[in-house]
Short mmCIF file of C-alpha atoms in Angstrom, two decimals:
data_model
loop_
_atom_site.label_atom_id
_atom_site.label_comp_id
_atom_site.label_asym_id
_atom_site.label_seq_id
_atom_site.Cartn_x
_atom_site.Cartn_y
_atom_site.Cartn_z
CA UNK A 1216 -33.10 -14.86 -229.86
CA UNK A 1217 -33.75 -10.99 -229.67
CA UNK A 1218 -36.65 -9.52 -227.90
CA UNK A 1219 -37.41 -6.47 -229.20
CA UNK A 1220 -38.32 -4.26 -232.14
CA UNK A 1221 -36.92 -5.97 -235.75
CA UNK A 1222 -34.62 -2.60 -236.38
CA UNK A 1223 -32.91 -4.15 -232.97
CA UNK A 1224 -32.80 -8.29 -234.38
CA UNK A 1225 -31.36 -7.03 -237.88
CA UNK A 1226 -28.44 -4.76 -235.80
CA UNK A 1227 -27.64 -8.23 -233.62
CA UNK A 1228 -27.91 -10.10 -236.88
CA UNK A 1229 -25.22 -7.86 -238.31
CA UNK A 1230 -23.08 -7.94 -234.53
CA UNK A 1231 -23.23 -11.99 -235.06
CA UNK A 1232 -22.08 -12.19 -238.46
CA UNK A 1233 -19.35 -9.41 -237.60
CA UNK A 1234 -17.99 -11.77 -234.63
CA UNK A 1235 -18.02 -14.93 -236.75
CA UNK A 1236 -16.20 -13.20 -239.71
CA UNK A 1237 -13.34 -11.60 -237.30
CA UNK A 1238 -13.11 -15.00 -235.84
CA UNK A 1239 -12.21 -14.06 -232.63
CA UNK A 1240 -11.89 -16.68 -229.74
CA UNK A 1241 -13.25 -14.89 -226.47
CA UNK A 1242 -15.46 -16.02 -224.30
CA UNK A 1243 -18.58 -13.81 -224.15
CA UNK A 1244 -18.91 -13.30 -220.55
CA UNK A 1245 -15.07 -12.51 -219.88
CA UNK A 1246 -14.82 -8.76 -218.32
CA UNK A 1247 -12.20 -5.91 -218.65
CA UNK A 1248 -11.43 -6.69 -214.85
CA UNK A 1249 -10.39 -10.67 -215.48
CA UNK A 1250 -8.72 -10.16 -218.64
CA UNK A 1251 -6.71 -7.01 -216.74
CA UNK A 1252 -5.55 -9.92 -213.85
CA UNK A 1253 -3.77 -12.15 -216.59
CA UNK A 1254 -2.35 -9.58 -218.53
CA UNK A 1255 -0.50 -8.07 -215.68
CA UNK A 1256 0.46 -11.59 -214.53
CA UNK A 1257 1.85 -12.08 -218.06
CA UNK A 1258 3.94 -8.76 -217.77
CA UNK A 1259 5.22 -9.60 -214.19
CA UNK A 1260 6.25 -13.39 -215.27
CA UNK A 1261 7.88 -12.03 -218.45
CA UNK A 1262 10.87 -10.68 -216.47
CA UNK A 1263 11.34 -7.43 -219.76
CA UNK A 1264 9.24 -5.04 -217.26
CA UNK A 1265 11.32 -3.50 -213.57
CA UNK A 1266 8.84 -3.62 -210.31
CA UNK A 1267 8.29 -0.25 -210.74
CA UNK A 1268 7.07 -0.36 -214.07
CA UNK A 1269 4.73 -3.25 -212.65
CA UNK A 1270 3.74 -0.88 -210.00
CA UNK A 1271 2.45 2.46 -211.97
CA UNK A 1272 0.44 -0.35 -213.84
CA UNK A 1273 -0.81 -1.90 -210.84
CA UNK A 1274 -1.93 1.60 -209.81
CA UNK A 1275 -3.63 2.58 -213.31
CA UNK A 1276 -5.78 -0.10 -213.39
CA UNK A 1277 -7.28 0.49 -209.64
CA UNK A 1278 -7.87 3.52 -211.69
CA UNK A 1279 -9.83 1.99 -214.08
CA UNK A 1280 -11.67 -0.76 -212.57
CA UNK A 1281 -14.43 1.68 -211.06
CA UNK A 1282 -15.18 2.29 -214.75
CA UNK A 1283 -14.44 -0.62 -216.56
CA UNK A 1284 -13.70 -3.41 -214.26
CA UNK A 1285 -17.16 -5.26 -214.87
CA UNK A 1286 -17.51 -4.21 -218.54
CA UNK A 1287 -17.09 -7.47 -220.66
CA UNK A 1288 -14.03 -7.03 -223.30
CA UNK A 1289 -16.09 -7.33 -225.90
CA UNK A 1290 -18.38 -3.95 -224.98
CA UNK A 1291 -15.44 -1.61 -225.05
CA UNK A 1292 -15.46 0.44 -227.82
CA UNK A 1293 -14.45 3.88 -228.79
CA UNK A 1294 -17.10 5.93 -227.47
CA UNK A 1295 -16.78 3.95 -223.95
CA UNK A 1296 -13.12 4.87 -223.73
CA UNK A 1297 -13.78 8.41 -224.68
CA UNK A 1298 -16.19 8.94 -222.06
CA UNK A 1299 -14.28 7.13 -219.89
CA UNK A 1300 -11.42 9.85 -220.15
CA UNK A 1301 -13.84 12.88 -219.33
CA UNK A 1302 -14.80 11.14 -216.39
CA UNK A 1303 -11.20 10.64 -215.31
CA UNK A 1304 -10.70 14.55 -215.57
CA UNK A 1305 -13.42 15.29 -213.85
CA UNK A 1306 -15.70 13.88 -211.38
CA UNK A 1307 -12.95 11.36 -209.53
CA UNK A 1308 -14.34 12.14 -206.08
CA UNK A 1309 -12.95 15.56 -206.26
CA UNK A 1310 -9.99 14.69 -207.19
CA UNK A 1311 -9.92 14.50 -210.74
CA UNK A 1312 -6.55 13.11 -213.17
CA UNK A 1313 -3.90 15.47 -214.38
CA UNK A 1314 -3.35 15.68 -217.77
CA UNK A 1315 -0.10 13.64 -217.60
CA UNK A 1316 -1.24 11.10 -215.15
CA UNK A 1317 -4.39 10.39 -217.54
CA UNK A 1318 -2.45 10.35 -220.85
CA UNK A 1319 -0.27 7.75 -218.75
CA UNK A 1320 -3.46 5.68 -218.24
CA UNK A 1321 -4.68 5.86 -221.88
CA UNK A 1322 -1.27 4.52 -222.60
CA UNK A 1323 -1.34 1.26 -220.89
CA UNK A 1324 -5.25 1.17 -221.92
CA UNK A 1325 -3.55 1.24 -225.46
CA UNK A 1326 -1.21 -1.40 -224.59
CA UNK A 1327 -3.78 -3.97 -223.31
CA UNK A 1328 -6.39 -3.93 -225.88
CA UNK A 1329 -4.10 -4.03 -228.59
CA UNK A 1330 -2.75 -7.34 -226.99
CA UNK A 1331 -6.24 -8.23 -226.77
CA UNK A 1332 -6.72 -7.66 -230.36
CA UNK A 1333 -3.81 -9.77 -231.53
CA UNK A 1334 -4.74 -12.36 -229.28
CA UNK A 1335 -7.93 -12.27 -231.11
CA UNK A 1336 -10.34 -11.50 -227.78
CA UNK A 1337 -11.95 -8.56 -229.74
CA UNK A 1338 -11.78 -7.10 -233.63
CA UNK A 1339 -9.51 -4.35 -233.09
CA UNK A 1340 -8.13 -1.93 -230.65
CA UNK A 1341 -10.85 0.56 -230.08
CA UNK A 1342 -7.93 3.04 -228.64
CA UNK A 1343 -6.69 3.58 -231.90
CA UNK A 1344 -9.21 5.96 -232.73
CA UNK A 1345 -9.10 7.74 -229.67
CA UNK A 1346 -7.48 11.17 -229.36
CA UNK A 1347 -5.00 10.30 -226.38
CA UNK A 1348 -5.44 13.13 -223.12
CA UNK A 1349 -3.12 16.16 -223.31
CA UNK A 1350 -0.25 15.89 -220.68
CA UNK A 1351 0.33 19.14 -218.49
CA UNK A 1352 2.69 18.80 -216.84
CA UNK A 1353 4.83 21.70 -216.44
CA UNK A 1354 8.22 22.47 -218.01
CA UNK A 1355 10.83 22.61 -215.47
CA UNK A 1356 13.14 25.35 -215.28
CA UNK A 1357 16.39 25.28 -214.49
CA UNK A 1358 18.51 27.29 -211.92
CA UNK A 1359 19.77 30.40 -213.40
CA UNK A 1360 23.90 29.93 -213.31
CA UNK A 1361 24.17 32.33 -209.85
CA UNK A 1362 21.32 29.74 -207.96
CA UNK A 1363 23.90 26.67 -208.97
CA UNK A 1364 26.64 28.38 -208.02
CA UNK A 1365 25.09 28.87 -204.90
CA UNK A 1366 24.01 25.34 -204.54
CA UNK A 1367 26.96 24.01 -205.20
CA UNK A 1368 29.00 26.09 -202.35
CA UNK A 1369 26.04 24.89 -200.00
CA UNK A 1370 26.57 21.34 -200.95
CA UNK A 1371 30.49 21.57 -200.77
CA UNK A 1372 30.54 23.41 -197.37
CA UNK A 1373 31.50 21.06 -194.47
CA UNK A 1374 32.78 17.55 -194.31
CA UNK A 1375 31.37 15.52 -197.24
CA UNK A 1376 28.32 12.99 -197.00
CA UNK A 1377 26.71 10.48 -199.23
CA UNK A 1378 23.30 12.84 -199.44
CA UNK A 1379 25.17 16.32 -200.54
CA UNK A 1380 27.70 13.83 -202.69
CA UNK A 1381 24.47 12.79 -204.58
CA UNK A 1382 22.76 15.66 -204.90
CA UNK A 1383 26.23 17.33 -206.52
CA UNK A 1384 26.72 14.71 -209.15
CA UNK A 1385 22.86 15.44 -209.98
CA UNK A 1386 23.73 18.89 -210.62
CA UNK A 1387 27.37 18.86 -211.86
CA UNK A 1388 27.15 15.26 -214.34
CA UNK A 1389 23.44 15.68 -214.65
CA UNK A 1390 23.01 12.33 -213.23
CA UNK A 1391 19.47 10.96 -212.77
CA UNK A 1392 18.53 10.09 -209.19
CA UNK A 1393 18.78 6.17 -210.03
CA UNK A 1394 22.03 6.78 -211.50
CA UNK A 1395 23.20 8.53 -208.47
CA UNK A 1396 22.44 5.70 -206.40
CA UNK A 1397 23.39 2.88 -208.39
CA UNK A 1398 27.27 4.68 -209.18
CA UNK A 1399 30.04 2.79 -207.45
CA UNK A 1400 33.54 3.69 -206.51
CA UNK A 1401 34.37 1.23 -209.61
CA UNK A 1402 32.91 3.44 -211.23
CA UNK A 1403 34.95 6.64 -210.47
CA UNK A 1404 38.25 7.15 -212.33
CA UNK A 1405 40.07 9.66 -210.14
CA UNK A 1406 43.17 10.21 -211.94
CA UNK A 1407 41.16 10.35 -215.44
CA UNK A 1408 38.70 12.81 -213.42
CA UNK A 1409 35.45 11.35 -214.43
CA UNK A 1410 32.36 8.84 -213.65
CA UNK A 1411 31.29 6.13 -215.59
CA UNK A 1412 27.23 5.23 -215.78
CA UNK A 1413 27.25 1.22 -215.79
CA UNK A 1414 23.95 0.72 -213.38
CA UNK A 1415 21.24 2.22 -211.48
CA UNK A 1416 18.96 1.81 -208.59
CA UNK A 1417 15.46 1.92 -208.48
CA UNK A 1418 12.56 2.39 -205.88
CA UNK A 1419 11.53 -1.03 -205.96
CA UNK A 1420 14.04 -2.98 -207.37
CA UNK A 1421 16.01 -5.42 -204.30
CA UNK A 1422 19.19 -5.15 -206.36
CA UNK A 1423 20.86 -2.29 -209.20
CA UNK A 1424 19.85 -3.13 -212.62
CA UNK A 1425 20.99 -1.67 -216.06
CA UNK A 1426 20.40 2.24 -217.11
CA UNK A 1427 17.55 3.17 -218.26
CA UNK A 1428 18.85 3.05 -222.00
CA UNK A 1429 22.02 1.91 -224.03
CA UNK A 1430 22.59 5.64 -224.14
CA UNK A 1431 22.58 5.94 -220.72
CA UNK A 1432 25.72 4.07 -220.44
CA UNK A 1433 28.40 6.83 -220.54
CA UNK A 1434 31.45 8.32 -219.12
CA UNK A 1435 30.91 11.84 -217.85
CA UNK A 1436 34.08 13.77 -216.83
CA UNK A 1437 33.67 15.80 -213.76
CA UNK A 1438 34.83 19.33 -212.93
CA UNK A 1439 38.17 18.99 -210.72
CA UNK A 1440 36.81 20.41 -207.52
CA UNK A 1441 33.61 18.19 -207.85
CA UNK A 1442 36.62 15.09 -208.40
CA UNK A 1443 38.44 16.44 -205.72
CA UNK A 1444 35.13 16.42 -203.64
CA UNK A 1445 34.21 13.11 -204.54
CA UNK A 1446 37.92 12.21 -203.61
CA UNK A 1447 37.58 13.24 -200.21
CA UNK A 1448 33.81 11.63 -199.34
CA UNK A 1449 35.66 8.51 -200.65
CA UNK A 1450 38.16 8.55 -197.67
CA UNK A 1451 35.45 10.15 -195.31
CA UNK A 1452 33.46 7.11 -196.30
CA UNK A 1453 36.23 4.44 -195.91
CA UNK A 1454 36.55 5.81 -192.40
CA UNK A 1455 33.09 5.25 -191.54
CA UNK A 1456 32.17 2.34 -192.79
CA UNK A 1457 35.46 1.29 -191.43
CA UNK A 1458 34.01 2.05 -187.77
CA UNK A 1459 30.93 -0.06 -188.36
CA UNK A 1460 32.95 -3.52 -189.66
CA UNK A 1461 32.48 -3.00 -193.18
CA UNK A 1462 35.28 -2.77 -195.52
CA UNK A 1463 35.03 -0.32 -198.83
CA UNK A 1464 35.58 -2.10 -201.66
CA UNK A 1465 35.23 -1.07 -205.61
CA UNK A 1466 31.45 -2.33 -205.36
CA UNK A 1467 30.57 -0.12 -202.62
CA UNK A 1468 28.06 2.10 -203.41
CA UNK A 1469 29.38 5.80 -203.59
CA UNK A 1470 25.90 7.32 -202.44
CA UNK A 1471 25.43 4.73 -199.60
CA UNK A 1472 22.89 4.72 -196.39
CA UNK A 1473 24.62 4.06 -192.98
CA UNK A 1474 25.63 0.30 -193.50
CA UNK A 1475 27.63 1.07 -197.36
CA UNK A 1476 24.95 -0.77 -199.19
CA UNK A 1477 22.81 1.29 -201.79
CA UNK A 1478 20.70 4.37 -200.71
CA UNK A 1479 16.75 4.24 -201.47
CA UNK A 1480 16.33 6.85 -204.33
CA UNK A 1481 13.66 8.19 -202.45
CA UNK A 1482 15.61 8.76 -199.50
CA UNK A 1483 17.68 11.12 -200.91
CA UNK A 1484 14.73 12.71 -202.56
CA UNK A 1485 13.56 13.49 -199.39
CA UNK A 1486 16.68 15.20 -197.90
CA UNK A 1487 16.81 17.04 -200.55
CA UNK A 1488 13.53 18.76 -199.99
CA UNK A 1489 14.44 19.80 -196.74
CA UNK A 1490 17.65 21.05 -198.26
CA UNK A 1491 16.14 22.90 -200.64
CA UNK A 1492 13.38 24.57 -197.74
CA UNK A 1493 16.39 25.26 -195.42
CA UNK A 1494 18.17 27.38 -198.24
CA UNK A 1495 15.29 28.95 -200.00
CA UNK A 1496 15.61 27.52 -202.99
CA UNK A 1497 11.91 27.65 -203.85
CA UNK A 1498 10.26 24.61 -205.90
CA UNK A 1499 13.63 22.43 -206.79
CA UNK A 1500 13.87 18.60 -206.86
CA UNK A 1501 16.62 16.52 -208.01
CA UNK A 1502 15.49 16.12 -211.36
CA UNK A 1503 15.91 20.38 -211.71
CA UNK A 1504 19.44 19.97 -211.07
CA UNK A 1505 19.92 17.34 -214.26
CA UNK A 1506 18.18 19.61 -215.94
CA UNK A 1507 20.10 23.08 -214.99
CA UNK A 1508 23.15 20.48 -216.24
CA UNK A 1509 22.06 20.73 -219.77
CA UNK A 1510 20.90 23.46 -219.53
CA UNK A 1511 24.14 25.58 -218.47
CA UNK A 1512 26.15 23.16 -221.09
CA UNK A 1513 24.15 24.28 -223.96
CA UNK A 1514 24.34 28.01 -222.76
CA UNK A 1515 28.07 27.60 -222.92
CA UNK A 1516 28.19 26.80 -226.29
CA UNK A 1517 28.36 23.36 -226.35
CA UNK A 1518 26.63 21.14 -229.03
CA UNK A 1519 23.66 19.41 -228.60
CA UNK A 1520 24.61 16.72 -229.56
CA UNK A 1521 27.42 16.40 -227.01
CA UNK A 1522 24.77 17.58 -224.36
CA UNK A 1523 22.86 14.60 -225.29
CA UNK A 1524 25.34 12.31 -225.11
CA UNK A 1525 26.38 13.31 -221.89
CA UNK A 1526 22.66 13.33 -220.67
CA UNK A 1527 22.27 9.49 -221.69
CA UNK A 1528 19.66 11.20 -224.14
#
């Protein structure tokens, strides 16, 4: 029954016959905001997605929900997504979405209705049509070769700790920050001079999981005074832990806190930043250091393809 003019009946005529022909299965009434609830659920039971992946989706959809949370499944189409994308750039409470974090968004968005296509909740993905938001985030830059050799005397001054051994294998293996964390003394072949990446740790992982790819798992050899440095933080460390009751054995974590178990990545993000302030270093997180690795490689002459290799790319 439509009440209305006939223009109106003869358009929910044509809707009706649309929905029985697709033969889709949803219930009528079931909104973006319940069918968002299971299919997170489903992700987190699946055990193929980390806890952080789990958590950048549980934030995108408090993004969403303002916008779509009580919009049923079945009135999402292309033009409501597209409009819901200007909104997220601007009027957010002042605080509008970057580029990258919104493109991020539209991704997962992508994700869930085309699961809720093939699970025959609505005709088709309406994303697919949708121009995805331009990421902006900025290229980083690396250190010019004087600021790393700089950096590296810094971090090499001194009797050795876990947070300057981390931050050097960032900058002289190009080691990501999970890597650095998740790398045990197993994993260090002094007389061969080199690291090997088998694991890493992530922010809200309890326990070290695989690299982020298959190409991540690599060998990287090391300069010999960054092997001789990591040499000596290895019997610096010993002696410590030593004090404390706690034996070092091949699993113990080369970048450890103050009891030799793994160090929160973030943690040594953080000293890091106050590294960087207390040296003038400018705008540098760990991530710049892996990146003034390939960087310096490939301004040496060597191949890209070796570069990439050695990246985990």
């Amino acid at each position: 029954v439509v009440r209305g003019s006939r223009r109106e009946a003869e358009r929910a005529l044509r809707l009706f016959v649309n929905e029985l022909e697709s033969g889709l299965r949803a219930d009528k009434k079931l909104v973006f905001a319940d069918f968002a609830k299971t299919w997170l659920e489903e992700r987190r039971q699946s055990g193929n997605y980390s806890v952080n992946t789990i958590k950048k989706n549980e934030y995108m959809l408090r993004v969403l929900m303002p916008y779509l949370g009580d919009v049923r499944l079945l009135d999402i189409d292309s033009m409501t997504i597209s409009s819901l994308f200007v909104k997220l750039r601007s009027d957010r409470g002042g605080k509008p979405l970057s580029g990258t974090t919104a493109h991020d968004v539209f991704v997962m968005l992508n994700h869930m209705m085309k699961d809720a296509a093939h699970h025959r909740l609505i005709a088709s993905n309406p994303c697919e049509v949708v121009k995805a938001p331009k990421t902006d985030t900025e290229e980083k830059e690396a250190l010019s070769r004087d600021e790393a050799r700089r950096m590296i005397e810094l971090l090499s001054e001194g009797e050795p700790d876990a947070n300057r051994t981390g931050a050097l294998l960032a900058l002289c293996a190009g080691l990501r920050r999970e890597e650095v964390c998740g790398l045990r003394w197993k994993d260090f072949d002094a007389e061969a001079g080199c690291v090997r990446i088998a694991q890493a740790v992530t922010e809200h992982d309890k326990a070290p999981k695989p690299p982020k790819s298959k190409a991540s798992v690599r060998a990287i050899p090391l300069d010999p005074d960054t092997a001789k440095r990591l040499g000596e933080w290895k019997e610096r460390q010993k002696a410590e832990l030593q004090d404390i009751g706690v034996e070092q054995v091949d699993s113990t974590p080369v970048v450890s806190n103050g009891v030799g178990e793994h160090m929160i990545p973030s943690n040594l993000s953080r000293w890091f930043r106050g590294f960087v302030a207390q040296n003038s270093f400018g705008r540098c997180g760990l991530h710049k250091l892996r990146h003034t690795f390939g960087t310096l490689l490939v301004a040496s002459g060597i191949d890209l393809v070796t570069v990439a290799h050695l990246m985990g790319h």
